Coordinates of C-alpha atoms in Angstrom, one line a residue:
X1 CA -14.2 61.2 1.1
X2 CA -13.6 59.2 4.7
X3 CA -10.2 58.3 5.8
X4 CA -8.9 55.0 5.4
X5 CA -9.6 53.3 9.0
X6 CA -6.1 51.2 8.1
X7 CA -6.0 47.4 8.6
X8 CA -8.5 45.6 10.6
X9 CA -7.8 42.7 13.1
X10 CA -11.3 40.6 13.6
X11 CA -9.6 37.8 15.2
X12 CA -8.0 37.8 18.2
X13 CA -4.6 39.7 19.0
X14 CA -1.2 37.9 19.8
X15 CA 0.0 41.4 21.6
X16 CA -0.4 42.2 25.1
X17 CA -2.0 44.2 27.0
X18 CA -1.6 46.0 30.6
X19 CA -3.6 44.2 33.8
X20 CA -4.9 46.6 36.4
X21 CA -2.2 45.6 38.9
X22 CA 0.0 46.3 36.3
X23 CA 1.1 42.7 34.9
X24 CA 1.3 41.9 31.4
X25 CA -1.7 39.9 30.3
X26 CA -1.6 37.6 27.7
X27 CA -4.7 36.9 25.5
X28 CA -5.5 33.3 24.8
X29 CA -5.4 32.8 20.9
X30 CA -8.0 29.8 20.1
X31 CA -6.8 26.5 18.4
X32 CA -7.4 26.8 14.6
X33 CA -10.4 25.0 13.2
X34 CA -10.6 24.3 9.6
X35 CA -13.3 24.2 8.0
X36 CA -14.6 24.4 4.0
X37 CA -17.9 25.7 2.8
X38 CA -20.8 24.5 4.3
X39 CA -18.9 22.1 6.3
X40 CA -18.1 20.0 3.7
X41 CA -14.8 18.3 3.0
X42 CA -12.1 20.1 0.6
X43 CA -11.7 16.4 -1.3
X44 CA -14.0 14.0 -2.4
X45 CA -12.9 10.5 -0.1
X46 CA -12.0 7.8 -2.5
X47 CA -15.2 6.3 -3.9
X48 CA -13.1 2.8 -3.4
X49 CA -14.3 0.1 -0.6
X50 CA -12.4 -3.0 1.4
X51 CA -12.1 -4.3 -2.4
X52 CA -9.0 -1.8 -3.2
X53 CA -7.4 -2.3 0.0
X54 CA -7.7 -6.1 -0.7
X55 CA -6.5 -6.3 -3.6
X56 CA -3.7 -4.1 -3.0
X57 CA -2.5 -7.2 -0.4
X58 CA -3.6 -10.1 -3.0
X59 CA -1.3 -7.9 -5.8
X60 CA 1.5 -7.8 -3.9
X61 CA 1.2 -11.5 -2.2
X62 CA 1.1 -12.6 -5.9
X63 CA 4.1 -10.9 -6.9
X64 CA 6.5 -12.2 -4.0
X65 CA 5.3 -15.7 -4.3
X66 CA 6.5 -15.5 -8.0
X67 CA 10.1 -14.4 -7.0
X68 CA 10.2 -17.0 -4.7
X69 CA 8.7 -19.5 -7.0
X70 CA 11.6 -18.4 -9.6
X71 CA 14.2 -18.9 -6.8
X72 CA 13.0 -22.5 -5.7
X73 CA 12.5 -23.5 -9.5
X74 CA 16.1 -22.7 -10.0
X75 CA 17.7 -24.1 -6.9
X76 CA 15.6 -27.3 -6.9
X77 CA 13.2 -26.9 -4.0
X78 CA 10.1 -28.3 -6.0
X79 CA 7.7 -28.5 -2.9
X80 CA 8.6 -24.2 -2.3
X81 CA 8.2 -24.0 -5.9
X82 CA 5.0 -25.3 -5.9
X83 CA 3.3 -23.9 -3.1
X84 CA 4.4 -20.2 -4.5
X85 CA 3.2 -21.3 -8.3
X86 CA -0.2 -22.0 -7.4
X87 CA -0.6 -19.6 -4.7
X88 CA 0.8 -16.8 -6.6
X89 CA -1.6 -17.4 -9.3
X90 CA -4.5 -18.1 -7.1
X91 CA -3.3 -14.5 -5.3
X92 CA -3.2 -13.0 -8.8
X93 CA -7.0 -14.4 -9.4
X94 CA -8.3 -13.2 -6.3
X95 CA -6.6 -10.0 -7.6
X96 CA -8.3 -9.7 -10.9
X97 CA -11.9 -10.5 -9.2
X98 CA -11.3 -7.8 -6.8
X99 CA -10.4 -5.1 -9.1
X100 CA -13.3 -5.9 -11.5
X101 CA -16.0 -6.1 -8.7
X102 CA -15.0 -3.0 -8.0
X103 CA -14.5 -1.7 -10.8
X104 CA -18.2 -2.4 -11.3
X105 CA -18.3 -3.8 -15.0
X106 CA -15.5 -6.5 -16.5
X107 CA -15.4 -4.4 -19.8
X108 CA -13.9 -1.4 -18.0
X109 CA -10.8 -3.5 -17.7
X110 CA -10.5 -4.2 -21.1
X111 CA -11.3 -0.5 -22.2
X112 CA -7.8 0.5 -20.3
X113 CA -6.4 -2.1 -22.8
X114 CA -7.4 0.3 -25.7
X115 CA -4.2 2.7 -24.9
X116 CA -0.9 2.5 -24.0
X117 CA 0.1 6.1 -21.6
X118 CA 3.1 5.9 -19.8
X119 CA 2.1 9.0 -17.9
X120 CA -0.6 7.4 -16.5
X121 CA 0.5 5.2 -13.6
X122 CA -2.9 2.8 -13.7
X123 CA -2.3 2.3 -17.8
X124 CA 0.9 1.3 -16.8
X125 CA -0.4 -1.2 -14.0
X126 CA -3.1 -2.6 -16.4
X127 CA -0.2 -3.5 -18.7
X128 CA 2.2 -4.6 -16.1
X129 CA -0.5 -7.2 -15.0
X130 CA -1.1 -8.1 -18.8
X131 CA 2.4 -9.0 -19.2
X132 CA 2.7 -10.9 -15.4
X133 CA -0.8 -13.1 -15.9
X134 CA 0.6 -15.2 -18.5
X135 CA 3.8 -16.4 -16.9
X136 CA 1.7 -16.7 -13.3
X137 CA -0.8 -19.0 -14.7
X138 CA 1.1 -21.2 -17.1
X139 CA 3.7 -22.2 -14.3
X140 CA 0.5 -22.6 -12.1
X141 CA -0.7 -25.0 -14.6
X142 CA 2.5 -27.1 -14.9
X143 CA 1.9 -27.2 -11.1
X144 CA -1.2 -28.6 -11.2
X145 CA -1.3 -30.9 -14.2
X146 CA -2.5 -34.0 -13.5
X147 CA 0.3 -37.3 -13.7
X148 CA -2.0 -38.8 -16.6
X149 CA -1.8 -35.7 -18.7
X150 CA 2.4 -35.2 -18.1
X151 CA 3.4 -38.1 -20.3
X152 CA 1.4 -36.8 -23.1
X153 CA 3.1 -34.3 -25.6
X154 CA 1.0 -31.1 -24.3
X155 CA 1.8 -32.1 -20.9
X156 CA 5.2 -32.2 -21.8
X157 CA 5.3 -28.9 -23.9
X158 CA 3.9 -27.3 -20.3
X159 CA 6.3 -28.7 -18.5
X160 CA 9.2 -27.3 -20.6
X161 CA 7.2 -23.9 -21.0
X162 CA 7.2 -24.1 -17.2
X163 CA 10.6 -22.1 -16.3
X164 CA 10.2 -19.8 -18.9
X165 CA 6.8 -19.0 -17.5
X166 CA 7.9 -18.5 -14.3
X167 CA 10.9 -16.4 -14.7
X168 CA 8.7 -14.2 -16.8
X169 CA 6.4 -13.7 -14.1
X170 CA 9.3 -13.2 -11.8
X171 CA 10.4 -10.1 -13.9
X172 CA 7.4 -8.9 -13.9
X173 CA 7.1 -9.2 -9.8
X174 CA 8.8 -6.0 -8.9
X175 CA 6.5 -3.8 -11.2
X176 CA 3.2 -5.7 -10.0
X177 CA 4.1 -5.3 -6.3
X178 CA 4.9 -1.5 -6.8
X179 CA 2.9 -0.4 -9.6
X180 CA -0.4 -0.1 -7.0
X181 CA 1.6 2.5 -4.3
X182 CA 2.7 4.7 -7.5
X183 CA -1.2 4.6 -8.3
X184 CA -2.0 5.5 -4.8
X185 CA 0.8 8.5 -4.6
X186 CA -0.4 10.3 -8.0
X187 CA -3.9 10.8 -7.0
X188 CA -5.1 13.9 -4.6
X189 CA -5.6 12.3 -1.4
X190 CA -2.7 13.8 1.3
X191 CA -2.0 11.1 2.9
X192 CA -1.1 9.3 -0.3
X193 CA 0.6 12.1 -1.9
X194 CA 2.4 13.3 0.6
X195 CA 4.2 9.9 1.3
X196 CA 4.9 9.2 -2.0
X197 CA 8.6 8.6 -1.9
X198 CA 8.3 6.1 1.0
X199 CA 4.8 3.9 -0.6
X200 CA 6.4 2.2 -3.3
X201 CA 9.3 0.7 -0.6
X202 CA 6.6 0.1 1.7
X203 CA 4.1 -2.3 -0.9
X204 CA 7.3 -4.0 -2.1
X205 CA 8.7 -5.4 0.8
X206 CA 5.0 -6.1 2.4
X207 CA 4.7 -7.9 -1.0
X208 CA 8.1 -9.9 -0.6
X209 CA 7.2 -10.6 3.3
X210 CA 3.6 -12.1 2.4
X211 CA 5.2 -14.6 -0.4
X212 CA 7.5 -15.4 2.4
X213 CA 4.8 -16.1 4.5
X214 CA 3.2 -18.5 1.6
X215 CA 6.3 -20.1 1.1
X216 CA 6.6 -20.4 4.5
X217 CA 3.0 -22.3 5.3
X218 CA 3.5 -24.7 1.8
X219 CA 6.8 -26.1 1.9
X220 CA 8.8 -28.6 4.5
X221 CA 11.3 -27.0 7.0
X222 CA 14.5 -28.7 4.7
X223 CA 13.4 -26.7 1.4
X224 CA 11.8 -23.4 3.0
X225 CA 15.2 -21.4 3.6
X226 CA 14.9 -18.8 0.7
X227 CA 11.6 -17.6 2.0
X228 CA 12.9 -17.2 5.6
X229 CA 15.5 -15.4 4.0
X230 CA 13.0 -13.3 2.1
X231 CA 11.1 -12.9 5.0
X232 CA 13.7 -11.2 6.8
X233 CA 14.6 -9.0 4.0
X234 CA 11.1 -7.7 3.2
X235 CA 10.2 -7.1 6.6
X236 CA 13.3 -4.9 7.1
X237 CA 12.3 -3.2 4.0
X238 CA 8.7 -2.8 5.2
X239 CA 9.2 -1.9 8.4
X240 CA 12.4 0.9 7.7
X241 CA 9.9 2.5 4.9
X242 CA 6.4 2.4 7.2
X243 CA 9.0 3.8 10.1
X244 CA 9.8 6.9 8.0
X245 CA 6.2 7.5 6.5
X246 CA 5.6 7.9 10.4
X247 CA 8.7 10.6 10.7
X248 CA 7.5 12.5 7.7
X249 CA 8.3 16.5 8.4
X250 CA 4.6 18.5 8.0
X251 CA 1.0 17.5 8.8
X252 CA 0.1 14.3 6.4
X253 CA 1.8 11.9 9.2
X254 CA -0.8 12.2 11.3
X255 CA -3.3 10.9 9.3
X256 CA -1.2 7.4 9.2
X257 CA -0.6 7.9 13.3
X258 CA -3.6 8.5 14.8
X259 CA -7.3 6.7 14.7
X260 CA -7.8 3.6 12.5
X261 CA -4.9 3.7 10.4
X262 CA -2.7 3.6 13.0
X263 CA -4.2 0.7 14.6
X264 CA -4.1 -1.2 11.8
X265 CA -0.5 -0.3 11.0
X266 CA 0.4 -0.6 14.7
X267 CA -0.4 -4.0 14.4
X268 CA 0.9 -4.4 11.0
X269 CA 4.0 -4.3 12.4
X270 CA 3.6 -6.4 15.5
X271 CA 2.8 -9.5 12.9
X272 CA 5.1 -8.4 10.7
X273 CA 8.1 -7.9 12.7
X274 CA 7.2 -10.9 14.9
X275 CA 6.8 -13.3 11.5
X276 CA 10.3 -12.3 10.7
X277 CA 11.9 -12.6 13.7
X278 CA 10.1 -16.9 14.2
X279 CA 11.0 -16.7 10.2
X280 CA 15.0 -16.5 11.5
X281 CA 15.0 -18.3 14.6
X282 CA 12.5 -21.2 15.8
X283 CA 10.8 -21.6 12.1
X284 CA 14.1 -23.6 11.2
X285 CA 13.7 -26.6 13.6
X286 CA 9.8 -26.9 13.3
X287 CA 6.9 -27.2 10.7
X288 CA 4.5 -25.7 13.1
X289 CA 6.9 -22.6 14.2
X290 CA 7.2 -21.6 10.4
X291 CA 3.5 -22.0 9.7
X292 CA 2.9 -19.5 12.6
X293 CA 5.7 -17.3 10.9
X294 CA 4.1 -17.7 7.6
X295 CA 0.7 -16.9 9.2
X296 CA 1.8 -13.7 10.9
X297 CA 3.7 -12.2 7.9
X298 CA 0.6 -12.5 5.5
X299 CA -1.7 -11.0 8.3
X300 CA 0.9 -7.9 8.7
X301 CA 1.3 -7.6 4.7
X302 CA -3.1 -7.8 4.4
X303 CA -2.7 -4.8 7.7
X304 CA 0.1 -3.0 6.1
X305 CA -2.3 -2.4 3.0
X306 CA -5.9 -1.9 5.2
X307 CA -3.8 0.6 7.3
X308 CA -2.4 2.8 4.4
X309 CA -6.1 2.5 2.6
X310 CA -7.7 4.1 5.7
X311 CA -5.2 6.9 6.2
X312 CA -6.1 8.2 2.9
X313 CA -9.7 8.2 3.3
X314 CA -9.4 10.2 6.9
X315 CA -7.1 12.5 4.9
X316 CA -9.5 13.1 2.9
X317 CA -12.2 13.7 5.2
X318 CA -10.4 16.7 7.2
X319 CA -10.2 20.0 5.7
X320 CA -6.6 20.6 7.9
X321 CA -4.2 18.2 5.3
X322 CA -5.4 20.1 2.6
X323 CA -5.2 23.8 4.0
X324 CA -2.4 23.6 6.3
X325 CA 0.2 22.4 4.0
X326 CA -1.4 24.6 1.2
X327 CA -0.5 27.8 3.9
X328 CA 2.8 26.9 4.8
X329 CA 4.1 26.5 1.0
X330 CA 2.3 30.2 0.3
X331 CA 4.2 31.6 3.6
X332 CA 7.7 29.5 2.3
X333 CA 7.0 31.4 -1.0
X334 CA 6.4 34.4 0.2
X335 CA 10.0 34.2 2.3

């Protein structure tokens, strides 16, 4: 039988120690480095490309233009109305293509048709995006039918099916433009996770500052005032939610306020904030201000959505945002 040697210390000692002149010497306790097995990430980093983070932008610009399509439709501002119609629905296309090309095969899309799971946020999407597509694209159509077609009876059957349509769509709009930061909070990834109380404000008012923006680039100074209004608010929104993603409490901040993501976002909010601020001020008096304004809000919404893509892939790609946080709720447990 040997004696129990007690608890060993192989790393480095917080205590000090005497000096030889008698001072108290403290030992210098290394910066933690974490690490997995074989130097491999804890996660897997999202097998997605530039497609998701695209199509997270084109989503969302679809779903504001079709508010503001329903708000010009029923305040008589046909030139807004228009412009948001067939941009929305061009927006919503691009959408679709994205998702599918990355998807890799079109019939994957139609297998997620094959169930209905409301605990699943991207069967809920799929369906959100069945329901919007119809409205989109039949207002779009009414949009673009040509004068020769408008006097005949199917071109008058659009045209009444038209406001329906649109206000459909518009119903829709909220659940489209959120719908894709729910997805994004439910997986694994940290930086997704951890800011999932703040994602879905941040995607809906990037979404309502990017329809701004089209609104603002299609129609004439005299009918554009809903979407600087819009503008305004959806910046405020986006701007407020990205501001406290950044304040977070804990580790999964950083990965949203250093390297790449932070660029992006940093930016994001220069065009963004600048958009809104032309949107209230000189884009009232000139064509050219509110197509600049217009310009800068759909180039901080397409940022906002790079910026948040690429924090989740670098939070996947450093073992510390999965094995910090994991330590300090064992240690707030163990209190």
């Amino acid at each position: 039988m040997t004696a129990d040697p007690g608890p060993r210390h192989d790393g480095p000692r917080r205590r000090g120690r005497r000096g030889d002149d008698g001072s108290r010497e403290q030992l210098a306790v290394p910066r933690v480095k974490f690490e997995s097995y074989y130097g491999r990430p804890v996660l897997k980093p999202p097998v997605w490309e530039w497609k998701i983070a695209a199509y997270l932008f084109t989503g969302g610009l679809s779903a504001g233009s079709a508010l503001l399509a329903a708000g010009a439709d029923l305040t008589g501002r046909p030139a807004l109305r228009r412009a948001t119609r067939v941009g929305g629905f061009g927006a919503l296309l691009a959408s679709m293509y994205l998702l599918v090309a990355d998807l890799g095969r079109p019939e994957r899309f139609h297998h997620m048709l094959r169930v209905a799971k409301p605990s699943s946020p991207m069967s809920v999407g799929t369906w959100i995006l069945v329901a919007y597509g119809p409205g989109s694209a039949l207002a779009a159509a009414a949009e673009l039918l040509p004068p020769a077609l408008r006097r005949s009876l199917p071109g008058h059957l659009l045209q009444a099916a038209a406001r329906p349509a649109g206000l459909s769509a518009a119903v829709f709009a909220p659940g489209v433009a959120s719908y894709t930061a729910v997805l994004l909070s439910q997986t694994a990834v940290p930086a997704w996770n951890g800011a999932h109380r703040e994602l879905p404000f941040v995607f809906t008012g990037s979404a309502a500052a990017s329809g701004a923006g089209l609104g603002l680039l299609g129609a004439p100074v005299g009918e554009a005032g809903p979407a600087r209004r819009l503008a305004v608010i959806g910046a405020a929104v986006e701007l407020t939610a990205s501001r406290l993603v950044d304040r977070r409490p804990g580790l999964v901040t950083e990965a949203y306020t250093t390297g790449r993501a932070h660029q992006l976002r940093r930016w994001s909010e220069y065009l963004t904030l600048g958009g809104a601020v032309a949107a209230a001020t000189v884009a009232r008096r000139s064509r050219l201000a509110a197509a600049a304004a217009g310009l800068a809000l759909l180039g901080g919404s397409a940022l906002q959505r790079f910026g948040t893509f690429e924090a989740g892939v670098a939070s996947t790609k450093d073992p510390k945002y999965v094995v910090q946080p994991q330590r300090a709720r064992l240690a707030a447990r163990g209190q």
